[in-house]
Amino acid sequence: GESVGLHLPTLSVQEGDNSIINCAYSNSASDYFIWYKQESGKGPQFIIDIRSNMDKRQGQRVTVLLNKTVKHLSLQIAATQPGDSAVYFCAENTWAAGNKLTFGGGTRVLVKP
Amino acid sequence: EAGVTQSPTHLIKTRGQQVTLRCSPISGHTSVYWYQQALGLGLQFLLWYDEGEERNRGNFPPRFSGRQFPNYSSELNVNALELEDSALYLCASSLPRHRALIEKLFFGSGTQLSVL
């Protein structure tokens, strides 16, 4: 199967601080990117998405930045809360590559009180 | 409104057995996707069904198969189970997508399969 990453990197953040989660994607032709949050025992939950013709998109307490030059995607969480503790996945999609979401390996975020 | 539902939530099988996992998409969604998530790993794409047809398949052996029913629910079948098939199997659904770029997927909570 297709997979990116075997071990989950972990980001420890103090409650109230901002978090930045990074993702390097593989296909320079990708048209669409999305961030998911997965809490223990649950399926991934949509956070925010961005199309390739945008550089930045903001949601509630979250911002996604896209740098197509270096194929880099980031998720910024403002004022991180204990409920933000989870595994975060980025995913990309390209019509030409079969029109399926390809997920990155994930980053675990631990929020310290 | 009900989300994506999967059954069973947990399953224990032995090597060589066969298993069937079930998924009901969100009402109005006709596309169903299956992903495998092994412990500590990311999501690996298995299958995509849209309007009853298989639209795409991941790099998995033929013993992984599935189907989609007229009501858009779906089954994932795994034959001749191997130890490494132990994983969380996630189903997701979306609006019709075989003519448009797949975007937001809505996931169920998954079926945890343990192969002993």
Coordinates of N, CA and C in Angstrom, one line a residue:
Chain A
G1 N 0.8 -1.2 0.0 CA 0.0 0.0 0.0 C 0.8 1.2 0.0
E2 N 0.2 2.4 -0.3 CA 1.0 3.6 -0.3 C 1.0 4.2 1.1
S3 N 2.1 4.6 1.5 CA 2.1 5.2 2.9 C 3.3 6.1 3.0
V4 N 3.2 7.1 3.8 CA 4.3 8.1 4.0 C 4.6 8.1 5.5
G5 N 5.8 7.6 5.9 CA 6.2 7.7 7.3 C 5.8 6.5 8.1
L6 N 6.7 6.0 8.9 CA 6.5 4.8 9.7 C 6.4 5.2 11.2
H7 N 6.9 6.3 11.6 CA 6.9 6.6 13.0 C 6.3 8.0 13.1
L8 N 5.4 8.2 14.1 CA 4.7 9.5 14.2 C 5.6 10.5 14.9
P9 N 6.0 11.6 14.3 CA 6.7 12.6 15.0 C 5.7 13.2 16.0
T10 N 6.2 13.7 17.1 CA 5.4 14.3 18.2 C 5.8 15.8 18.4
L11 N 4.7 16.6 18.5 CA 4.9 18.0 18.9 C 4.3 18.2 20.2
S12 N 5.1 18.6 21.2 CA 4.6 19.0 22.5 C 4.4 20.5 22.6
V13 N 3.3 20.9 23.0 CA 2.9 22.3 23.1 C 2.3 22.7 24.4
Q14 N 2.7 23.8 24.9 CA 2.1 24.3 26.1 C 0.7 24.9 25.8
E15 N -0.2 24.6 26.7 CA -1.6 25.1 26.5 C -1.5 26.7 26.4
G16 N -2.2 27.2 25.4 CA -2.2 28.6 25.2 C -1.2 29.1 24.1
D17 N -0.2 28.2 23.9 CA 0.8 28.6 22.8 C 0.2 28.3 21.4
N18 N 0.9 28.8 20.4 CA 0.5 28.4 19.0 C 1.2 27.2 18.6
S19 N 0.6 26.4 17.8 CA 1.2 25.1 17.3 C 1.4 25.3 15.8
I20 N 2.4 24.7 15.3 CA 2.7 24.7 13.8 C 3.0 23.2 13.4
I21 N 2.2 22.7 12.6 CA 2.4 21.3 12.1 C 2.8 21.3 10.7
N22 N 3.8 20.7 10.3 CA 4.3 20.7 8.9 C 4.1 19.4 8.2
C23 N 4.0 19.6 6.9 CA 3.8 18.4 6.0 C 4.5 18.7 4.7
A24 N 5.3 17.8 4.2 CA 5.9 17.8 2.9 C 5.1 16.9 2.0
Y25 N 4.6 17.4 1.0 CA 3.8 16.6 0.1 C 4.6 16.2 -1.1
S26 N 4.1 15.2 -1.8 CA 5.0 14.5 -2.8 C 4.8 14.9 -4.3
N27 N 3.6 15.4 -4.6 CA 3.3 15.6 -6.0 C 3.1 17.1 -6.3
S28 N 4.0 17.6 -7.1 CA 3.9 19.0 -7.5 C 2.7 19.4 -8.3
A29 N 2.0 18.4 -8.8 CA 0.8 18.6 -9.6 C -0.5 18.5 -8.7
S30 N -0.3 18.3 -7.4 CA -1.5 18.2 -6.6 C -2.4 19.4 -6.6
D31 N -3.7 19.2 -6.7 CA -4.7 20.2 -6.9 C -5.3 20.7 -5.6
Y32 N -5.3 19.8 -4.6 CA -6.1 20.0 -3.4 C -5.4 19.4 -2.2
F33 N -5.5 20.1 -1.1 CA -4.9 19.7 0.2 C -5.9 19.8 1.3
I34 N -5.7 18.9 2.3 CA -6.7 18.9 3.4 C -6.0 18.5 4.6
W35 N -6.4 19.0 5.8 CA -5.9 18.6 7.1 C -7.0 17.9 7.8
Y36 N -6.6 16.8 8.5 CA -7.5 16.0 9.3 C -7.0 15.9 10.7
K37 N -7.9 15.8 11.7 CA -7.5 15.6 13.1 C -8.1 14.2 13.5
Q38 N -7.2 13.4 14.1 CA -7.7 12.1 14.5 C -7.5 11.9 16.0
E39 N -8.5 11.8 16.8 CA -8.4 11.6 18.2 C -8.5 10.1 18.4
S40 N -8.0 9.6 19.6 CA -7.9 8.2 19.9 C -9.2 7.5 19.8
G41 N -9.3 6.5 19.0 CA -10.5 5.7 18.9 C -11.5 6.2 18.0
K42 N -11.2 7.3 17.3 CA -12.1 7.9 16.3 C -11.5 8.0 14.9
G43 N -12.4 8.2 14.0 CA -12.0 8.4 12.6 C -11.5 9.8 12.4
P44 N -10.7 10.1 11.4 CA -10.2 11.4 11.1 C -11.4 12.4 10.9
Q45 N -11.2 13.6 11.4 CA -12.2 14.7 11.3 C -11.6 15.8 10.5
F46 N -12.4 16.3 9.6 CA -12.0 17.4 8.7 C -11.7 18.7 9.6
I47 N -10.5 19.3 9.3 CA -10.2 20.6 9.9 C -10.3 21.8 8.9
I48 N -9.6 21.7 7.9 CA -9.5 22.8 6.9 C -8.9 22.3 5.6
D49 N -9.3 22.9 4.5 CA -8.7 22.5 3.2 C -8.3 23.7 2.4
I50 N -7.5 23.5 1.3 CA -7.0 24.6 0.5 C -6.8 24.1 -0.9
R51 N -7.1 24.8 -1.9 CA -6.8 24.5 -3.3 C -5.4 25.0 -3.7
S52 N -4.9 24.4 -4.7 CA -3.5 24.8 -5.1 C -3.4 26.2 -5.7
N53 N -4.5 26.9 -6.0 CA -4.4 28.2 -6.5 C -4.4 29.3 -5.3
M54 N -4.3 28.8 -4.1 CA -4.3 29.6 -2.9 C -3.0 29.4 -2.1
D55 N -2.6 30.4 -1.4 CA -1.4 30.3 -0.5 C -1.8 30.2 1.0
K56 N -2.9 30.6 1.3 CA -3.3 30.7 2.7 C -4.8 30.6 2.8
R57 N -5.3 30.0 3.9 CA -6.7 30.0 4.2 C -6.9 29.9 5.7
Q58 N -7.8 30.7 6.2 CA -8.0 30.7 7.6 C -9.4 30.1 8.0
G59 N -9.4 29.5 9.2 CA -10.6 29.0 9.7 C -10.7 29.5 11.2
Q60 N -11.5 28.8 12.0 CA -11.6 29.2 13.4 C -10.4 28.7 14.1
R61 N -9.5 29.5 14.5 CA -8.3 29.2 15.3 C -7.2 28.4 14.5
V62 N -7.5 28.1 13.2 CA -6.6 27.4 12.4 C -6.3 28.2 11.1
T63 N -5.1 28.0 10.6 CA -4.6 28.6 9.4 C -3.8 27.6 8.6
V64 N -4.1 27.4 7.3 CA -3.3 26.5 6.5 C -2.5 27.4 5.5
L65 N -1.2 27.1 5.4 CA -0.3 27.7 4.5 C 0.2 26.7 3.5
L66 N 0.2 27.1 2.2 CA 0.7 26.3 1.1 C 1.8 27.0 0.4
N67 N 3.0 26.3 0.3 CA 4.1 26.8 -0.4 C 4.4 25.8 -1.5
K68 N 4.0 26.1 -2.7 CA 4.1 25.1 -3.8 C 5.5 25.0 -4.3
T69 N 6.3 26.1 -4.1 CA 7.7 26.1 -4.6 C 8.5 25.0 -3.9
V70 N 8.3 24.7 -2.6 CA 9.0 23.7 -1.9 C 8.1 22.5 -1.5
K71 N 6.9 22.5 -2.0 CA 5.9 21.4 -1.8 C 5.7 21.2 -0.3
H72 N 5.3 22.3 0.4 CA 5.2 22.3 1.8 C 3.9 22.9 2.3
L73 N 3.3 22.2 3.2 CA 2.0 22.6 3.7 C 2.1 22.7 5.3
S74 N 1.5 23.7 5.9 CA 1.5 23.8 7.3 C 0.2 24.1 7.9
L75 N 0.0 23.6 9.1 CA -1.3 23.9 9.8 C -0.9 24.7 11.1
Q76 N -1.4 25.8 11.3 CA -1.2 26.6 12.5 C -2.4 26.6 13.3
I77 N -2.2 26.3 14.6 CA -3.4 26.3 15.5 C -3.1 27.4 16.6
A78 N -4.0 28.3 16.7 CA -3.8 29.4 17.6 C -4.3 29.0 19.0
A79 N -3.6 29.5 20.0 CA -4.0 29.3 21.4 C -4.4 27.8 21.6
T80 N -3.4 26.9 21.5 CA -3.7 25.5 21.6 C -4.4 25.1 22.9
Q81 N -5.4 24.3 22.8 CA -6.1 23.8 23.9 C -5.9 22.3 24.2
P82 N -6.2 21.8 25.4 CA -6.1 20.4 25.6 C -6.9 19.5 24.6
G83 N -8.0 20.0 24.2 CA -8.8 19.3 23.2 C -8.2 19.2 21.8
D84 N -7.1 19.9 21.6 CA -6.4 19.8 20.3 C -5.4 18.7 20.3
S85 N -5.2 18.0 21.4 CA -4.3 16.8 21.5 C -4.9 15.7 20.6
A86 N -4.1 15.3 19.6 CA -4.6 14.4 18.6 C -3.5 14.1 17.6
V87 N -3.7 13.3 16.6 CA -2.8 13.1 15.5 C -3.4 13.9 14.3
Y88 N -2.5 14.6 13.7 CA -3.0 15.4 12.6 C -2.3 14.9 11.3
F89 N -3.2 14.8 10.3 CA -2.8 14.2 9.0 C -3.0 15.3 7.9
C90 N -2.0 15.4 7.0 CA -2.3 16.2 5.8 C -2.6 15.2 4.7
A91 N -3.3 15.6 3.6 CA -3.6 14.8 2.5 C -3.6 15.6 1.2
E92 N -3.2 15.0 0.1 CA -3.2 15.7 -1.2 C -4.0 14.9 -2.2
N93 N -4.4 15.6 -3.2 CA -5.1 14.9 -4.3 C -4.8 15.5 -5.6
T94 N -4.7 14.7 -6.6 CA -4.4 15.1 -8.0 C -5.3 14.3 -8.9
W95 N -6.0 15.0 -9.7 CA -6.9 14.3 -10.7 C -6.0 13.3 -11.6
A96 N -4.9 13.8 -12.0 CA -4.0 13.0 -12.9 C -3.5 11.8 -12.2
A97 N -3.4 11.8 -10.9 CA -2.8 10.6 -10.2 C -3.9 9.6 -9.8
G98 N -5.1 9.8 -10.3 CA -6.1 8.8 -10.0 C -7.2 9.3 -9.1
N99 N -7.1 10.6 -8.8 CA -8.2 11.3 -8.1 C -8.5 10.5 -6.7
K100 N -7.5 10.4 -5.9 CA -7.7 9.8 -4.6 C -6.8 10.6 -3.6
L101 N -7.3 10.7 -2.4 CA -6.6 11.4 -1.4 C -5.4 10.5 -0.9
T102 N -4.2 11.1 -0.9 CA -3.0 10.4 -0.4 C -2.6 11.1 0.9
F103 N -2.6 10.3 2.0 CA -2.3 10.9 3.3 C -0.8 10.8 3.7
G104 N -0.4 11.8 4.4 CA 0.9 11.8 5.0 C 0.9 11.0 6.2
G105 N 2.1 10.8 6.8 CA 2.2 9.9 8.0 C 1.6 10.4 9.3
G106 N 1.3 11.7 9.4 CA 0.7 12.2 10.6 C 1.7 12.7 11.6
T107 N 1.3 13.7 12.4 CA 2.0 14.2 13.5 C 1.2 14.2 14.8
R108 N 1.7 13.7 15.9 CA 1.0 13.7 17.1 C 1.2 15.0 17.9
V109 N 0.2 15.6 18.3 CA 0.3 16.9 19.1 C -0.2 16.6 20.5
L110 N 0.7 16.9 21.5 CA 0.4 16.7 22.9 C 0.4 18.1 23.5
V111 N -0.7 18.4 24.1 CA -0.9 19.7 24.8 C -0.6 19.6 26.3
K112 N 0.3 20.3 26.8 CA 0.7 20.2 28.2 C -0.1 21.3 28.9
P113 N -0.7 21.0 30.1 CA -1.5 22.0 30.8 C -0.5 23.0 31.5
Chain B
E1 N -28.2 14.7 11.8 CA -28.0 13.9 10.7 C -26.9 12.8 11.0
A2 N -27.1 11.6 10.7 CA -26.2 10.5 11.0 C -25.0 10.7 10.1
G3 N -23.8 10.4 10.8 CA -22.6 10.4 10.0 C -22.3 9.1 9.3
V4 N -21.1 8.8 9.0 CA -20.7 7.5 8.4 C -20.7 6.5 9.5
T5 N -21.4 5.4 9.3 CA -21.4 4.3 10.3 C -20.7 3.1 9.8
Q6 N -20.0 2.4 10.7 CA -19.3 1.2 10.3 C -19.6 0.1 11.3
S7 N -19.6 -1.1 10.8 CA -19.8 -2.2 11.7 C -19.0 -3.4 11.2
P8 N -18.6 -4.3 12.1 CA -18.6 -4.1 13.6 C -17.5 -3.1 14.0
T9 N -17.5 -2.7 15.3 CA -16.5 -1.8 15.7 C -15.2 -2.5 16.0
H10 N -15.3 -3.7 16.5 CA -14.1 -4.6 16.7 C -14.3 -6.0 16.2
L11 N -13.3 -6.6 15.8 CA -13.4 -8.0 15.3 C -12.1 -8.7 15.5
I12 N -12.2 -9.9 15.9 CA -11.0 -10.8 16.1 C -11.1 -12.0 15.2
K13 N -10.1 -12.2 14.4 CA -10.1 -13.4 13.5 C -8.8 -14.1 13.6
T14 N -8.7 -15.3 13.0 CA -7.5 -16.0 13.0 C -7.0 -16.1 11.5
R15 N -5.7 -16.3 11.4 CA -5.1 -16.4 10.1 C -5.8 -17.3 9.2
G16 N -6.0 -16.9 7.9 CA -6.6 -17.8 7.0 C -8.1 -17.6 6.9
Q17 N -8.7 -16.9 7.9 CA -10.2 -16.7 7.8 C -10.5 -15.6 6.9
Q18 N -11.8 -15.4 6.7 CA -12.3 -14.3 5.8 C -13.1 -13.3 6.7
V19 N -13.2 -12.1 6.3 CA -13.9 -11.1 7.1 C -14.6 -10.1 6.2
T20 N -15.8 -9.7 6.6 CA -16.6 -8.7 5.9 C -16.9 -7.5 6.8
L21 N -16.5 -6.3 6.3 CA -16.7 -5.1 7.1 C -17.8 -4.3 6.3
R22 N -18.6 -3.6 7.1 CA -19.7 -2.8 6.5 C -19.6 -1.3 6.7
C23 N -20.2 -0.6 5.8 CA -20.2 0.9 5.9 C -21.4 1.5 5.3
S24 N -22.0 2.4 6.0 CA -23.1 3.2 5.5 C -22.7 4.6 5.4
P25 N -22.8 5.2 4.2 CA -22.4 6.6 4.0 C -23.4 7.6 4.6
I26 N -23.0 8.8 4.6 CA -23.9 9.9 5.0 C -25.0 10.0 3.9
S27 N -26.2 10.2 4.3 CA -27.3 10.3 3.4 C -27.0 11.4 2.3
G28 N -27.2 10.9 1.0 CA -26.9 11.8 -0.1 C -25.5 11.7 -0.7
H29 N -24.7 11.0 0.1 CA -23.3 10.7 -0.5 C -23.3 9.4 -1.3
T30 N -22.8 9.4 -2.4 CA -22.7 8.2 -3.3 C -21.4 7.6 -3.4
S31 N -20.3 8.4 -3.0 CA -19.0 7.8 -3.1 C -18.5 7.3 -1.7
V32 N -17.9 6.1 -1.7 CA -17.5 5.5 -0.5 C -16.0 5.1 -0.7
Y33 N -15.2 5.3 0.3 CA -13.8 5.0 0.2 C -13.4 4.1 1.4
W34 N -12.4 3.2 1.2 CA -11.9 2.4 2.3 C -10.4 2.7 2.4
Y35 N -10.0 2.9 3.7 CA -8.6 3.1 4.0 C -8.2 2.1 5.1
Q36 N -6.9 1.7 5.1 CA -6.4 0.8 6.1 C -5.4 1.7 6.9
Q37 N -5.5 1.6 8.3 CA -4.6 2.3 9.1 C -4.0 1.3 10.1
A38 N -2.8 0.9 9.8 CA -2.1 0.0 10.8 C -1.6 0.9 12.0
L39 N -1.3 0.2 13.1 CA -1.0 0.9 14.3 C 0.2 1.8 14.1
G40 N 0.0 3.1 14.4 CA 1.1 4.0 14.3 C 1.5 4.5 13.0
L41 N 0.7 4.1 12.0 CA 1.0 4.5 10.6 C -0.1 5.4 10.1
G42 N 0.1 5.9 8.9 CA -0.9 6.8 8.2 C -1.9 5.9 7.6
L43 N -2.8 6.6 6.8 CA -3.9 6.0 6.1 C -3.5 5.5 4.7
Q44 N -3.7 4.3 4.4 CA -3.4 3.7 3.1 C -4.7 3.5 2.4
F45 N -4.7 4.0 1.2 CA -5.9 3.9 0.3 C -6.1 2.5 -0.1
L46 N -7.3 2.0 0.0 CA -7.7 0.7 -0.4 C -8.6 0.7 -1.7
L47 N -9.8 1.3 -1.5 CA -10.8 1.2 -2.6 C -11.6 2.4 -2.6
W48 N -12.2 2.7 -3.8 CA -13.1 3.8 -4.0 C -14.3 3.3 -4.8
Y49 N -15.5 3.5 -4.3 CA -16.7 3.1 -5.0 C -17.5 4.4 -5.2
D50 N -18.1 4.5 -6.4 CA -18.9 5.6 -6.7 C -20.0 5.2 -7.6
E51 N -21.2 5.4 -7.1 CA -22.5 5.0 -7.8 C -22.4 3.5 -8.3
G52 N -22.0 2.7 -7.4 CA -22.0 1.3 -7.6 C -20.8 0.7 -8.3
E53 N -19.9 1.5 -8.7 CA -18.8 1.0 -9.5 C -17.4 1.3 -8.8
E54 N -16.5 0.4 -8.9 CA -15.2 0.6 -8.4 C -14.4 1.6 -9.3
R55 N -14.0 2.7 -8.7 CA -13.4 3.8 -9.5 C -11.9 3.8 -9.4
N56 N -11.4 3.3 -8.3 CA -9.9 3.3 -8.1 C -9.6 2.3 -7.0
R57 N -8.4 1.8 -7.1 CA -7.9 0.8 -6.2 C -6.5 1.0 -5.7
G58 N -6.2 0.8 -4.5 CA -4.8 1.1 -4.0 C -4.0 -0.2 -4.2
N59 N -2.7 -0.1 -3.8 CA -1.8 -1.2 -4.0 C -1.9 -2.3 -3.0
F60 N -3.0 -3.0 -3.0 CA -3.3 -4.1 -2.1 C -3.6 -5.4 -3.0
P61 N -3.3 -6.5 -2.4 CA -3.5 -7.8 -3.2 C -5.0 -8.0 -3.4
P62 N -5.3 -8.9 -4.4 CA -6.7 -9.1 -4.8 C -7.5 -9.7 -3.7
R63 N -6.9 -10.2 -2.6 CA -7.8 -10.8 -1.5 C -8.5 -9.7 -0.8
F64 N -8.2 -8.4 -1.1 CA -8.9 -7.3 -0.6 C -9.9 -6.9 -1.7
S65 N -11.2 -7.0 -1.4 CA -12.2 -6.7 -2.4 C -13.4 -6.0 -1.7
G66 N -14.3 -5.5 -2.5 CA -15.5 -4.9 -1.9 C -16.5 -4.7 -3.0
R67 N -17.6 -4.1 -2.5 CA -18.7 -3.8 -3.4 C -19.5 -2.7 -2.8
Q68 N -20.3 -2.0 -3.7 CA -21.2 -1.0 -3.2 C -22.6 -1.4 -3.7
F69 N -23.5 -1.2 -2.8 CA -24.9 -1.6 -3.1 C -25.7 -0.5 -3.6
P70 N -26.9 -0.8 -4.2 CA -27.8 0.3 -4.7 C -28.1 1.4 -3.8
N71 N -28.1 1.1 -2.5 CA -28.4 2.2 -1.5 C -27.1 2.9 -1.1
Y72 N -26.0 2.6 -1.8 CA -24.6 3.2 -1.6 C -23.9 2.8 -0.4
S73 N -24.4 1.9 0.4 CA -23.7 1.3 1.4 C -22.6 0.4 0.8
S74 N -21.6 0.0 1.6 CA -20.5 -0.8 1.0 C -20.0 -1.8 1.9
E75 N -19.4 -2.8 1.4 CA -18.7 -3.9 2.1 C -17.3 -4.0 1.7
L76 N -16.4 -4.3 2.6 CA -15.0 -4.6 2.3 C -14.8 -6.0 2.8
N77 N -14.3 -6.9 1.9 CA -14.0 -8.2 2.1 C -12.5 -8.5 2.1
V78 N -12.1 -9.2 3.1 CA -10.7 -9.6 3.1 C -10.6 -11.1 3.2
N79 N -10.0 -11.8 2.3 CA -9.9 -13.3 2.3 C -8.5 -13.7 2.8
A80 N -8.4 -14.9 3.2 CA -7.1 -15.5 3.6 C -6.3 -14.5 4.5
L81 N -6.9 -14.1 5.6 CA -6.4 -13.1 6.5 C -4.9 -13.5 6.9
E82 N -4.1 -12.4 6.9 CA -2.7 -12.6 7.4 C -2.5 -11.7 8.6
L83 N -1.5 -12.0 9.4 CA -1.3 -11.2 10.6 C -1.2 -9.7 10.4
E84 N -0.5 -9.4 9.3 CA -0.3 -8.0 9.0 C -1.5 -7.2 8.5
D85 N -2.6 -8.0 8.4 CA -3.9 -7.3 8.1 C -4.5 -6.7 9.3
S86 N -3.9 -6.9 10.5 CA -4.4 -6.3 11.7 C -4.3 -4.8 11.6
A87 N -5.4 -4.1 11.7 CA -5.4 -2.6 11.5 C -6.8 -2.1 11.8
L88 N -6.9 -0.8 11.7 CA -8.1 -0.1 11.8 C -8.6 0.2 10.3
Y89 N -9.7 -0.3 10.0 CA -10.2 -0.1 8.6 C -11.3 1.0 8.7
L90 N -11.0 2.1 7.9 CA -11.8 3.3 7.9 C -12.6 3.4 6.6
C91 N -13.8 3.8 6.8 CA -14.7 4.0 5.6 C -14.9 5.5 5.6
A92 N -15.0 6.1 4.5 CA -15.3 7.5 4.3 C -16.3 7.7 3.2
S93 N -17.1 8.8 3.2 CA -18.0 9.0 2.1 C -17.9 10.5 1.7
S94 N -18.4 10.7 0.5 CA -18.4 12.1 0.0 C -19.5 12.2 -1.1
L95 N -19.8 13.4 -1.5 CA -20.7 13.6 -2.6 C -20.2 12.9 -3.9
P96 N -21.0 12.7 -4.9 CA -20.5 12.1 -6.1 C -19.2 12.7 -6.6
R97 N -18.2 11.9 -6.9 CA -16.9 12.5 -7.2 C -16.2 11.9 -8.5
H98 N -16.8 10.9 -9.2 CA -16.1 10.3 -10.2 C -15.9 11.2 -11.4
R99 N -16.6 12.4 -11.4 CA -16.5 13.3 -12.5 C -15.8 14.6 -12.0
A100 N -15.5 14.7 -10.7 CA -14.9 15.9 -10.1 C -13.8 15.5 -9.2
L101 N -12.9 16.4 -8.8 CA -11.8 16.2 -7.9 C -12.4 15.8 -6.5
I102 N -11.8 14.7 -6.0 CA -12.2 14.4 -4.6 C -11.8 15.4 -3.7
E103 N -12.7 15.9 -2.9 CA -12.4 16.9 -1.8 C -12.7 16.3 -0.5
K104 N -13.5 17.0 0.3 CA -13.7 16.6 1.7 C -14.3 15.3 1.8
L105 N -13.6 14.4 2.6 CA -14.2 13.1 3.0 C -14.6 13.1 4.4
F106 N -15.7 12.4 4.7 CA -16.2 12.3 6.0 C -16.0 10.8 6.5
F107 N -15.3 10.7 7.6 CA -14.9 9.3 8.0 C -15.8 8.8 9.1
G108 N -15.9 7.5 9.1 CA -16.5 6.8 10.2 C -15.5 6.5 11.3
S109 N -15.9 5.8 12.3 CA -14.9 5.6 13.4 C -14.1 4.3 13.2
G110 N -14.4 3.6 12.2 CA -13.6 2.5 11.8 C -14.0 1.1 12.5
T111 N -13.4 0.1 11.9 CA -13.5 -1.3 12.4 C -12.1 -1.7 12.8
Q112 N -11.9 -2.0 14.0 CA -10.6 -2.5 14.5 C -10.5 -4.0 14.3
L113 N -9.7 -4.5 13.4 CA -9.5 -5.9 13.1 C -8.2 -6.4 13.7
S114 N -8.3 -7.4 14.4 CA -7.1 -8.1 15.0 C -7.1 -9.5 14.4
V115 N -6.0 -9.9 13.8 CA -5.7 -11.2 13.3 C -4.7 -11.9 14.1
L116 N -5.1 -13.0 14.7 CA -4.3 -13.8 15.6 C -3.7 -15.0 14.9

